[in-house]
mmCIF file of C-alpha atoms and ligand atoms in Angstrom:
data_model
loop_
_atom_site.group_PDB
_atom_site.id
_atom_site.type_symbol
_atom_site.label_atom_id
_atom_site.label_comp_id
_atom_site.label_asym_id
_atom_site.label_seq_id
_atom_site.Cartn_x
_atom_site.Cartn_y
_atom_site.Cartn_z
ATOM 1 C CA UNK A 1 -12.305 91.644 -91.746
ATOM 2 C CA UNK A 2 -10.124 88.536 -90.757
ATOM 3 C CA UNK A 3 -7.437 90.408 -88.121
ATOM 4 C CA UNK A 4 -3.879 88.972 -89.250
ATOM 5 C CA UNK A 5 -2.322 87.489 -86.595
ATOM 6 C CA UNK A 6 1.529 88.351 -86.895
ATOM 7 C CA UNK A 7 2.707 87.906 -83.569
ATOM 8 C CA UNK A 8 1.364 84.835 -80.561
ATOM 9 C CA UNK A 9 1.900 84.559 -77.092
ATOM 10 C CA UNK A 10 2.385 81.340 -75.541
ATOM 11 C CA UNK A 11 2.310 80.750 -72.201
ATOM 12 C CA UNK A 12 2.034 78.004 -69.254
ATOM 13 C CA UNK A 13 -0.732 78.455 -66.543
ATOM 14 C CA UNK A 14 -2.084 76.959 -62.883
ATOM 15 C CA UNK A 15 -0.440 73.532 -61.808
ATOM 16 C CA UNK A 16 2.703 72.267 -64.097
ATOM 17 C CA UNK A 17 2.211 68.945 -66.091
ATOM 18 C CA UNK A 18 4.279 66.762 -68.303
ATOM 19 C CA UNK A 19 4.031 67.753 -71.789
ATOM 20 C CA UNK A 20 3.722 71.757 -71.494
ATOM 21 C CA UNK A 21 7.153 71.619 -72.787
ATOM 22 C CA UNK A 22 6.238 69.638 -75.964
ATOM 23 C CA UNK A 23 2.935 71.866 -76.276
ATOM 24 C CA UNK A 24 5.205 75.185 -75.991
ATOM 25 C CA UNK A 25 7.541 73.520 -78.635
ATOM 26 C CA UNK A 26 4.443 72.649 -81.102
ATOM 27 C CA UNK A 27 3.106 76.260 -80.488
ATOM 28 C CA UNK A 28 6.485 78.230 -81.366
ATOM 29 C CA UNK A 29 7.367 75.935 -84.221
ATOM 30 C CA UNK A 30 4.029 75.554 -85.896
ATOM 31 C CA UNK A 31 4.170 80.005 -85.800
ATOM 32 C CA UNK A 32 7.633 79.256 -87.153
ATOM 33 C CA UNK A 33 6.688 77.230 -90.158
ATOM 34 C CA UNK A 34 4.145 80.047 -90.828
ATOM 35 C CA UNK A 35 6.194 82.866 -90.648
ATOM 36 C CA UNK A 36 4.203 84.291 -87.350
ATOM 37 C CA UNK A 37 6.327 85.438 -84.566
ATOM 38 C CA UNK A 38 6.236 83.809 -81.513
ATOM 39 C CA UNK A 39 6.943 85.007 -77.736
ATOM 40 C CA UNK A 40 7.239 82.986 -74.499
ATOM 41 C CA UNK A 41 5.573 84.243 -71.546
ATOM 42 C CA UNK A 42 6.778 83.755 -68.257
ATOM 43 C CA UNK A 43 4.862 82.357 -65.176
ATOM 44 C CA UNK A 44 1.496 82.710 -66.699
ATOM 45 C CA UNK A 45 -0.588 85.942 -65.844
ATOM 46 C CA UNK A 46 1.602 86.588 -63.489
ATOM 47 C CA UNK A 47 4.534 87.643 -66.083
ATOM 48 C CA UNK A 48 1.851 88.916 -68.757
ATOM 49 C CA UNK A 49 1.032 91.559 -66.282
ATOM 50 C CA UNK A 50 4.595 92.107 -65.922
ATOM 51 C CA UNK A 51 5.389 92.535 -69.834
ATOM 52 C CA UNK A 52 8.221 89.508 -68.987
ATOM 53 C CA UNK A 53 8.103 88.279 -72.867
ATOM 54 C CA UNK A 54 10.875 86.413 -74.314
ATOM 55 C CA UNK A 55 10.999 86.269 -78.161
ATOM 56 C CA UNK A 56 11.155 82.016 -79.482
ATOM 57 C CA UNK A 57 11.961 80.630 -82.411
ATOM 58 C CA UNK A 58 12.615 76.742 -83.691
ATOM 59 C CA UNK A 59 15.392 76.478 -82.276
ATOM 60 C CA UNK A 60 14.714 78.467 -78.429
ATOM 61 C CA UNK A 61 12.515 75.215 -77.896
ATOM 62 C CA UNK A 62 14.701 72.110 -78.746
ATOM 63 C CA UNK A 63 15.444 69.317 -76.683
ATOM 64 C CA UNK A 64 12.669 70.234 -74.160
ATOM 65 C CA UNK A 65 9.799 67.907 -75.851
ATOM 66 C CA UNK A 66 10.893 65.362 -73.075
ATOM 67 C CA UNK A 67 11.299 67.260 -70.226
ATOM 68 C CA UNK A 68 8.868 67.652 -67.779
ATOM 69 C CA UNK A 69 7.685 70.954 -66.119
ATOM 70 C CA UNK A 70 7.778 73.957 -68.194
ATOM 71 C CA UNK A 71 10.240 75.939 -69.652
ATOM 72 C CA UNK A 72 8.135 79.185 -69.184
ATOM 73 C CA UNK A 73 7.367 78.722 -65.580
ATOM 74 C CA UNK A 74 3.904 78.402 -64.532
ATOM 75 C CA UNK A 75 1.886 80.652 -61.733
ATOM 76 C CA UNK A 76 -1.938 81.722 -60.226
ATOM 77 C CA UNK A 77 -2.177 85.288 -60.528
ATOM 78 C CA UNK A 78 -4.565 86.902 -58.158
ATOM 79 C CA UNK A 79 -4.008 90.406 -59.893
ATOM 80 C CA UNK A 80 -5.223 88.886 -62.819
ATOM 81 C CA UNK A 81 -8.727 88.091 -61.319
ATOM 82 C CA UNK A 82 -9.213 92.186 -61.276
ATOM 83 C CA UNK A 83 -9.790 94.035 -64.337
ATOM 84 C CA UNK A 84 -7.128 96.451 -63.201
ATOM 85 C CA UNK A 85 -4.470 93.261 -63.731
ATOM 86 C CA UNK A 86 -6.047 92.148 -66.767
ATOM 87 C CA UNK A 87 -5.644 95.923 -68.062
ATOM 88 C CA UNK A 88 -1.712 95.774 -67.631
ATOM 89 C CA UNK A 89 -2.041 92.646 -68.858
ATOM 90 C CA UNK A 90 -3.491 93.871 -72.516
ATOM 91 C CA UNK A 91 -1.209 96.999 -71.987
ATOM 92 C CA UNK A 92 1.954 94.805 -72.069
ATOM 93 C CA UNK A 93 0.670 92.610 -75.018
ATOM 94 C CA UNK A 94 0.031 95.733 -76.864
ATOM 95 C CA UNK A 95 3.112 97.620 -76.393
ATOM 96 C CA UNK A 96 4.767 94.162 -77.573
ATOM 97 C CA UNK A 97 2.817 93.940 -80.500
ATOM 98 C CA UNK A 98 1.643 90.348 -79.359
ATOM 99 C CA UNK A 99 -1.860 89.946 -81.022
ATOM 100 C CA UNK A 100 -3.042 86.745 -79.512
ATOM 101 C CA UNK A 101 -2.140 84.194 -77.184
ATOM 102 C CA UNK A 102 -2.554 79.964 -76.477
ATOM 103 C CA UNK A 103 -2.769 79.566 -72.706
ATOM 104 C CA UNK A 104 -1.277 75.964 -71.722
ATOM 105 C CA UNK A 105 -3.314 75.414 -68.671
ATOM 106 C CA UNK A 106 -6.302 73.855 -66.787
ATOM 107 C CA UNK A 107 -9.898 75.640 -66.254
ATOM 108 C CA UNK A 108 -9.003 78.412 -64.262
ATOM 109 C CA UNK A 109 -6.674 79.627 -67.236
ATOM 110 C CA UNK A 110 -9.076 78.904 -69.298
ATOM 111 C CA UNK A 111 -11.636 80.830 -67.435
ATOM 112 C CA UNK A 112 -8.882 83.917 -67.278
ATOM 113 C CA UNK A 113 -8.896 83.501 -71.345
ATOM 114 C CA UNK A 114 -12.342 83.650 -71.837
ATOM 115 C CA UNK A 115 -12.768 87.220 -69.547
ATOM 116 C CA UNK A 116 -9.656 88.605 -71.528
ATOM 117 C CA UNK A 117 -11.003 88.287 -74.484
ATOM 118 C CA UNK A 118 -14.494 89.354 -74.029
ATOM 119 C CA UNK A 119 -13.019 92.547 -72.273
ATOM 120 C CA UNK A 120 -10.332 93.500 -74.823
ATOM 121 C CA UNK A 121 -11.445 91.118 -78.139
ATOM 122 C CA UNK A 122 -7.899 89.764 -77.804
ATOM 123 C CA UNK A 123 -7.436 86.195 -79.983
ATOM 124 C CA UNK A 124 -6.879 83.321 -77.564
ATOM 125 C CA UNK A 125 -6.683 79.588 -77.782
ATOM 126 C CA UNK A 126 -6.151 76.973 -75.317
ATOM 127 C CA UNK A 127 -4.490 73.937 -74.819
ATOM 128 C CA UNK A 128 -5.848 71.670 -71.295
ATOM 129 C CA UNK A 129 -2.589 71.076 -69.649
ATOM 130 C CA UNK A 130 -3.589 69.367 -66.465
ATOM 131 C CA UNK A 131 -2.411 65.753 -64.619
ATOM 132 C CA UNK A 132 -6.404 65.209 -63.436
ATOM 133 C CA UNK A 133 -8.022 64.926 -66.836
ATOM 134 C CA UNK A 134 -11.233 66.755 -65.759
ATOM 135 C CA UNK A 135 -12.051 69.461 -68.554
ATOM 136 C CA UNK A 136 -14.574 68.709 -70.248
ATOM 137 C CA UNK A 137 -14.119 68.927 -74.244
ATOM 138 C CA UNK A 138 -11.550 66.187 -74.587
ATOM 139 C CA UNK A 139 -10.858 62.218 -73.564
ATOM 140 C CA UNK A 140 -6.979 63.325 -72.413
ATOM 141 C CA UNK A 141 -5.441 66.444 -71.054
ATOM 142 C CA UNK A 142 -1.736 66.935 -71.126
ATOM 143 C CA UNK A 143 0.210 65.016 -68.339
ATOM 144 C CA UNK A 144 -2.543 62.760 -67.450
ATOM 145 C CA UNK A 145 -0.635 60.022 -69.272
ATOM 146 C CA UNK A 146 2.589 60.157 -68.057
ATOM 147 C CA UNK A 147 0.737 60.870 -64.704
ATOM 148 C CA UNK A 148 -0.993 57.448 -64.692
ATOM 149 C CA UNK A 149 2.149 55.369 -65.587
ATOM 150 C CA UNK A 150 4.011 57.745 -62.958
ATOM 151 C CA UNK A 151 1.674 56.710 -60.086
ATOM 152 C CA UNK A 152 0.796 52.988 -61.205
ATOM 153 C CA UNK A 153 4.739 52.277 -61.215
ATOM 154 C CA UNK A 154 4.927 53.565 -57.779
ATOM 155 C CA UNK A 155 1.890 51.803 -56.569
ATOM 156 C CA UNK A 156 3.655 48.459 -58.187
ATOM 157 C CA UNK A 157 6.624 49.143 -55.765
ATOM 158 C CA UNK A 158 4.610 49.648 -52.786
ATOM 159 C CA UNK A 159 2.938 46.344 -53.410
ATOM 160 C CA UNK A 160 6.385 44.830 -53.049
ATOM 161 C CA UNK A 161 6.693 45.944 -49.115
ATOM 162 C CA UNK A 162 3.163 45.771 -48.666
ATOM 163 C CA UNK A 163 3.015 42.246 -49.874
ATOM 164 C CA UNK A 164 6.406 41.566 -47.890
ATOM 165 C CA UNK A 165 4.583 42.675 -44.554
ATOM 166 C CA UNK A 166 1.026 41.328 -44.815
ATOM 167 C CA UNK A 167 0.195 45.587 -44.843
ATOM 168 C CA UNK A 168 -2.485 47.277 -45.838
ATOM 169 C CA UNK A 169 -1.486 50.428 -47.851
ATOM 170 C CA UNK A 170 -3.748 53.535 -48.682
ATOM 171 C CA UNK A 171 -2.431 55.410 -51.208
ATOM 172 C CA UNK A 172 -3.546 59.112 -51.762
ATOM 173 C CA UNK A 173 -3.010 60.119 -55.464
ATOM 174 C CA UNK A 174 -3.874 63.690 -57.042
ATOM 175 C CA UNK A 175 -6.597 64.323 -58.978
ATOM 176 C CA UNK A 176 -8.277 67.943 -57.453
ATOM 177 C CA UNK A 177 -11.641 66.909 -57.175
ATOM 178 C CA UNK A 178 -12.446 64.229 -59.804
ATOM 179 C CA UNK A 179 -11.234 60.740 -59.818
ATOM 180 C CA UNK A 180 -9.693 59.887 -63.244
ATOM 181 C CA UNK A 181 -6.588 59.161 -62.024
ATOM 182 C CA UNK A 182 -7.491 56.930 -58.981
ATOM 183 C CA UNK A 183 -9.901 54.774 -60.462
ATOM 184 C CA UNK A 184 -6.861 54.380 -63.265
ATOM 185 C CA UNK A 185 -3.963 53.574 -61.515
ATOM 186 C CA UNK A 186 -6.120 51.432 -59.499
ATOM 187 C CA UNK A 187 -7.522 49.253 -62.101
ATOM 188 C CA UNK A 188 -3.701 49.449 -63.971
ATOM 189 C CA UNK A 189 -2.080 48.436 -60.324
ATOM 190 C CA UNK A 190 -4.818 45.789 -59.183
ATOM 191 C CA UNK A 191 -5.662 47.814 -55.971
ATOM 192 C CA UNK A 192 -8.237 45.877 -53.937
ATOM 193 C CA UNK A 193 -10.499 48.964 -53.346
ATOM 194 C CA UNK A 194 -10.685 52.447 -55.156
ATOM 195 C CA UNK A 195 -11.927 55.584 -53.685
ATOM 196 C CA UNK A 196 -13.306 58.072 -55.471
ATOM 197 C CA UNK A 197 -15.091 61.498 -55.016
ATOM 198 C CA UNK A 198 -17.731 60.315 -58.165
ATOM 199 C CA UNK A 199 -18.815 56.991 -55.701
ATOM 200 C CA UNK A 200 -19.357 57.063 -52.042
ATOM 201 C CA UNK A 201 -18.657 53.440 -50.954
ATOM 202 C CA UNK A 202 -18.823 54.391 -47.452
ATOM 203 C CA UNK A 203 -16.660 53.366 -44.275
ATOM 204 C CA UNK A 204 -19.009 49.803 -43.842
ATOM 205 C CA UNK A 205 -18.620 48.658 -47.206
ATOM 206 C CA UNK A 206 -14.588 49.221 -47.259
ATOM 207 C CA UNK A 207 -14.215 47.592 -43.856
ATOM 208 C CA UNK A 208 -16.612 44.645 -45.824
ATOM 209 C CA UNK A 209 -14.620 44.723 -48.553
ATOM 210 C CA UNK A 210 -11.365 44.398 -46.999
ATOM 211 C CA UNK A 211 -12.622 42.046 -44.555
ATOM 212 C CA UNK A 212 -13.810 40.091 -47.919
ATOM 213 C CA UNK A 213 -9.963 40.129 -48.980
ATOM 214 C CA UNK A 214 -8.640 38.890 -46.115
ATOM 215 C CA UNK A 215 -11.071 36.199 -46.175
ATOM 216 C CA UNK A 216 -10.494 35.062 -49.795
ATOM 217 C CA UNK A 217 -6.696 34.752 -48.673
ATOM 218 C CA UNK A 218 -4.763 37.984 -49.605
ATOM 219 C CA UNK A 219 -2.206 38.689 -46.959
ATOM 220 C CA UNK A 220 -1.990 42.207 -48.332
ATOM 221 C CA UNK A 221 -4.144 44.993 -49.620
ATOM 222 C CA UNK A 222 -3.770 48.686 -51.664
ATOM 223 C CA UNK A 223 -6.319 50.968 -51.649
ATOM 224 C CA UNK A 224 -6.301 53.898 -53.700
ATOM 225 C CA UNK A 225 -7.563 57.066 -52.887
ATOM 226 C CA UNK A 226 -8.536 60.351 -54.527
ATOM 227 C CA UNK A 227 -7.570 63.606 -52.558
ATOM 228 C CA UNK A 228 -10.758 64.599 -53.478
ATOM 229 C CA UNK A 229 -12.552 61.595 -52.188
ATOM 230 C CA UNK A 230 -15.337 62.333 -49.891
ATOM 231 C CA UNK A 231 -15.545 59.391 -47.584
ATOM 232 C CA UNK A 232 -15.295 62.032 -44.438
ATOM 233 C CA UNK A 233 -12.288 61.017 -43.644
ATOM 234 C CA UNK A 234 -8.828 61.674 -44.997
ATOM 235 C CA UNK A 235 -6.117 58.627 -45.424
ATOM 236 C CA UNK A 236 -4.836 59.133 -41.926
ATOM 237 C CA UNK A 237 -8.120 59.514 -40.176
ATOM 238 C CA UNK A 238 -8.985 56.132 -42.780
ATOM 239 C CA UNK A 239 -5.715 54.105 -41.104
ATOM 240 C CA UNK A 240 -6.880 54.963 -38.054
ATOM 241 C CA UNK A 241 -10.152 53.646 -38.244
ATOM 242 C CA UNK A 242 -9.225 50.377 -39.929
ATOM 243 C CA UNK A 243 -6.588 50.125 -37.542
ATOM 244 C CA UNK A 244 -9.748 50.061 -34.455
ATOM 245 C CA UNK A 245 -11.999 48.340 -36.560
ATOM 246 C CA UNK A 246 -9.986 45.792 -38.887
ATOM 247 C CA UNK A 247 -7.028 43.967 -36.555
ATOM 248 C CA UNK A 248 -6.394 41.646 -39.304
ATOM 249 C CA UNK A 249 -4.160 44.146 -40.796
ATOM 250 C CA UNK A 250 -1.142 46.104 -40.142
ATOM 251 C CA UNK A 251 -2.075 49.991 -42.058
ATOM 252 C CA UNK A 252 0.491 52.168 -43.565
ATOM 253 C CA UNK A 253 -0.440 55.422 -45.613
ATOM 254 C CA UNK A 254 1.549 57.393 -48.577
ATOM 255 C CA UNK A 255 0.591 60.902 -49.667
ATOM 256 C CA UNK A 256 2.434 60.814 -53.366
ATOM 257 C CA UNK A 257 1.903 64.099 -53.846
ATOM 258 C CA UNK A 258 3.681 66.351 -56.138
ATOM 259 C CA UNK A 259 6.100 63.357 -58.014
ATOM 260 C CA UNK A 260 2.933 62.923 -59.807
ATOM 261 C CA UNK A 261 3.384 66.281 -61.755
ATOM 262 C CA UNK A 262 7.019 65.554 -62.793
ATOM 263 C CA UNK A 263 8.770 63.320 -64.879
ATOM 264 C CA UNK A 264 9.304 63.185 -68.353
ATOM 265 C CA UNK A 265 6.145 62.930 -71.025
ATOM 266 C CA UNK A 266 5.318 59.887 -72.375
ATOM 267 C CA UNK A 267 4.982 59.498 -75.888
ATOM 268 C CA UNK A 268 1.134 59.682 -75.799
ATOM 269 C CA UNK A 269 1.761 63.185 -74.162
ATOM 270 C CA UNK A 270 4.205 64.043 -76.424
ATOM 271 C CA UNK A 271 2.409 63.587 -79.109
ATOM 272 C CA UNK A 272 -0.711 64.640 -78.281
ATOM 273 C CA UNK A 273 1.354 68.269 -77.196
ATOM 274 C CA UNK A 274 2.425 68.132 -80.860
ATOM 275 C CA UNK A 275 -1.401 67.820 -82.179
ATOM 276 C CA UNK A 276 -2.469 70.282 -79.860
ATOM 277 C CA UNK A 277 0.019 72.859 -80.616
ATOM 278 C CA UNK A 278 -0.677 72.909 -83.910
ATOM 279 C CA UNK A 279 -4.283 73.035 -84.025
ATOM 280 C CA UNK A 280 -3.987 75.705 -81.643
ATOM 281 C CA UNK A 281 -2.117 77.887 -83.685
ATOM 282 C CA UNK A 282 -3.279 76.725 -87.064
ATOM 283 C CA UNK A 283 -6.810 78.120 -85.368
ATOM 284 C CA UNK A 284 -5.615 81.426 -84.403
ATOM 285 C CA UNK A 285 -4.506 81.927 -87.869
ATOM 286 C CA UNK A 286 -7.878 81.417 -89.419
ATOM 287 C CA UNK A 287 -9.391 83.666 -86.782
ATOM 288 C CA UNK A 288 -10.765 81.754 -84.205
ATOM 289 C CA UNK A 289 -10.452 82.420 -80.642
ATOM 290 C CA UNK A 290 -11.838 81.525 -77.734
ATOM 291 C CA UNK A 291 -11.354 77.520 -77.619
ATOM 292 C CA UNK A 292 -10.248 74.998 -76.455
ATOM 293 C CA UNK A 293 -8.412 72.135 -78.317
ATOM 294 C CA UNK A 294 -9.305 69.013 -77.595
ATOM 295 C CA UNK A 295 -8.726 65.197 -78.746
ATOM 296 C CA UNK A 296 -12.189 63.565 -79.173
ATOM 297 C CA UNK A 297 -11.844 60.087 -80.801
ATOM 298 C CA UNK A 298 -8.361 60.517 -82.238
ATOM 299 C CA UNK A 299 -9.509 63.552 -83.432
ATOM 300 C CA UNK A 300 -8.350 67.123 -82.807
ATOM 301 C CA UNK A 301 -11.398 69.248 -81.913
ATOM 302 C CA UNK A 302 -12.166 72.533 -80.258
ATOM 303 C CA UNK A 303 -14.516 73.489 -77.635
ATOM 304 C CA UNK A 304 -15.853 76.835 -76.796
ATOM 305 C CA UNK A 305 -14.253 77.925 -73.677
ATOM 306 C CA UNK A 306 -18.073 78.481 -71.991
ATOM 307 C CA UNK A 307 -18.640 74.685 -71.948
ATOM 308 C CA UNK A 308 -15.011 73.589 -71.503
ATOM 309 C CA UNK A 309 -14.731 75.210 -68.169
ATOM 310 C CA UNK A 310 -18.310 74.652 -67.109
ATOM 311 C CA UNK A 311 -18.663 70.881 -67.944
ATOM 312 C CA UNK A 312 -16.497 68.180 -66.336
ATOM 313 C CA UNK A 313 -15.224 65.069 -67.863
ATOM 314 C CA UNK A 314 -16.966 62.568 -66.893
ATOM 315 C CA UNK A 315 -16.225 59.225 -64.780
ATOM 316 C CA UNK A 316 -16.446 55.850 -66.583
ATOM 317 C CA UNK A 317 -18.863 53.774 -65.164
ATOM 318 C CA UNK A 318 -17.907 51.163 -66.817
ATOM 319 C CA UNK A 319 -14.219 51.312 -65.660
ATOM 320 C CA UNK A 320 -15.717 51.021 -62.418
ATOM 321 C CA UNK A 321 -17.607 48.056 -62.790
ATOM 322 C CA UNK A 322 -14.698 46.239 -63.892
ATOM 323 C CA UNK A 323 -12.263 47.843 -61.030
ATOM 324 C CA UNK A 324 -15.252 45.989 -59.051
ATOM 325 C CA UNK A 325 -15.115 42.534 -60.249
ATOM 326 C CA UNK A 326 -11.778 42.860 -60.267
ATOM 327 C CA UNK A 327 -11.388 43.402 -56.693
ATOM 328 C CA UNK A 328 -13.143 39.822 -56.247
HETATM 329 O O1 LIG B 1 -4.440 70.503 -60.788
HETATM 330 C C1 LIG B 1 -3.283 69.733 -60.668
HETATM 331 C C2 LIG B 1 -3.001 69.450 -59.208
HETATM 332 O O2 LIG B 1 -1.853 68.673 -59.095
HETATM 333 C C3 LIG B 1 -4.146 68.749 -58.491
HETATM 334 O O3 LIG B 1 -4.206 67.361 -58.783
HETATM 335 C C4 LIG B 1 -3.789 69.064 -57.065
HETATM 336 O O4 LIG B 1 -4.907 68.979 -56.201
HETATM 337 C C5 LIG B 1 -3.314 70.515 -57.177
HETATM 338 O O5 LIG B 1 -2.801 70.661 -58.502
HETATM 339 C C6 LIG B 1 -2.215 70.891 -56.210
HETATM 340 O O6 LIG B 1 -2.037 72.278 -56.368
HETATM 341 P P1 LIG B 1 -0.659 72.979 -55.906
HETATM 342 O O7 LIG B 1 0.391 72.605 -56.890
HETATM 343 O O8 LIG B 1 -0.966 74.452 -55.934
HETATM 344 O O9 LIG B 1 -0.348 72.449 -54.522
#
């Protein structure tokens, strides 16, 4: 017996990224145009447990599809990892009358999702809302768009003082532990070497490389590097080596951190938030639960939870080749 759905939870989960607010605007309005109540949660788990439910309609959620962040806030819940949390959790979502919920998150929300709902056979849906792209089950997740023009227009600036001083600039960008959004903005920003946790190029071949640089005339070099990059050493240990082992250049290092999560969405975000929303909800309607929605050549698709949080998106090799011969 299909279980009507009458009322969905929405909610934002694990790090923030541009277009959650488009993606909680696609969710309340799509259960809007079919007559299904919506309710925001706050701060993720965190304000599930706590019952701290505000009730949305069309108009709670306009002029937020360009904002970044998240109306809703966003939180880790460690209560929420014990079944004892997760039981409040389904106590509050009862008592509201809430009968399923989309989680706007990354894997770890995902991975919350999938135990809720095999303990209490409560309807879920999710929507990857992440900057590093690295869920497996679809070519974008939301924020890694706005993420890479974010980064690749600070990189550009950089450039101008690095090229200004004959420097050499590493550049740590986010990313967890996968290198989407290095090997990117490094391609997009013509950085002269690219590390990433997916290749090891080792400390010999980037000295060779940027001795290679210097040799073929460039007074300046950026080199972009995943936080998760595993060269063994991290960008300031990396100055200081060059520094001993390269005196042709002058090093510098930026961390850009957490600007990488703001800003507003760009319109590939936005609209992708938009597709996903609906999908996500349109789903839910038809009874199914426990996906993941996913774009998979232009295409909205979903993906069992099981493999989305297990697998991880892949690197392209051939991206890499041609950050290579770029670097010539
Ligand atoms: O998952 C998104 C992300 O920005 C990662 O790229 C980064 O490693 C992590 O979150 C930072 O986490 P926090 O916001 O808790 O410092």
């Amino acid at each position: 017996m299909l279980q009507t759905i009458k009322k969905i939870g929405v909610m934002t989960s694990g790090g923030d990224s541009p277009g959650m607010n488009a993606a909680v605007r696609s969710v309340v309005r799509t259960c809007a145009f079919h007559n299904v109540e919506c309710f925001g949660i706050y701060r993720g788990y965190e304000g599930m447990i706590d019952g701290d439910f505000v009730k949305m309609d069309a108009r709670s959620v306009k002029g937020i599809i360009n904002k970044g962040g998240t109306i809703l806030k966003s939180a880790r819940s460690q209560e929420f990892r014990t079944k004892k949390g997760r039981q409040k959790a389904f106590n509050q979502l009862t008592k509201a009358g809430i009968d399923a919920f989309v989680v706007i998150g990354g894997d770890g929300s995902f991975t919350g999702a999938m135990i809720f709902n095999q303990e209490f056979n409560f309807p879920v849906m999710g929507i990857p809302g992440t900057i590093d792209n690295d869920i497996f089950g679809t070519t974008h997740t939301l924020g890694y768009d706005t993420a890479l023009n974010t980064v690749v227009d600070v990189i550009d600036k950089i450039r101008d003082t690095a090229s200004s001083h004959n420097r050499l600039f590493f550049i740590e960008v986010m990313g967890r532990d996968v290198g989407h959004i290095a090997l990117n903005v490094g391609v997009g920003a013509g950085a002269e070497e690219i590390l990433i946790p997916e290749e090891d190029l080792g400390l010999d071949r980037l000295l060779e490389s940027l001795r290679r640089s210097k040799q073929s005339g460039k007074s300046s070099s950026i080199v972009v590097v995943a936080e998760g990059d595993k060269i063994g050493k991290n960008v300031f240990e990396l100055k200081d080596y060059v520094d001993q082992n390269l005196s042709e250049y002058e090093v510098r290092v930026s961390v850009l951190g957490h600007m990488q999560r703001g800003g507003s969405p760009s319109c590939f975000d936005r609209v992708l938030a938009s597709r996903m929303g609906v999908k996500a909800v349109e789903s839910l309607i038809v009874g199914k639960s426990n996906f993941m929605v996913g774009l998979k050549n232009d295409i909205m698709e979903l993906t069992p939870f099981d493999q989305a949080v297990k697998g991880k998106s892949k690197i392209n090799m051939e991206l890499l080749r041609v950050s290579d011969i770029m670097s010539i």
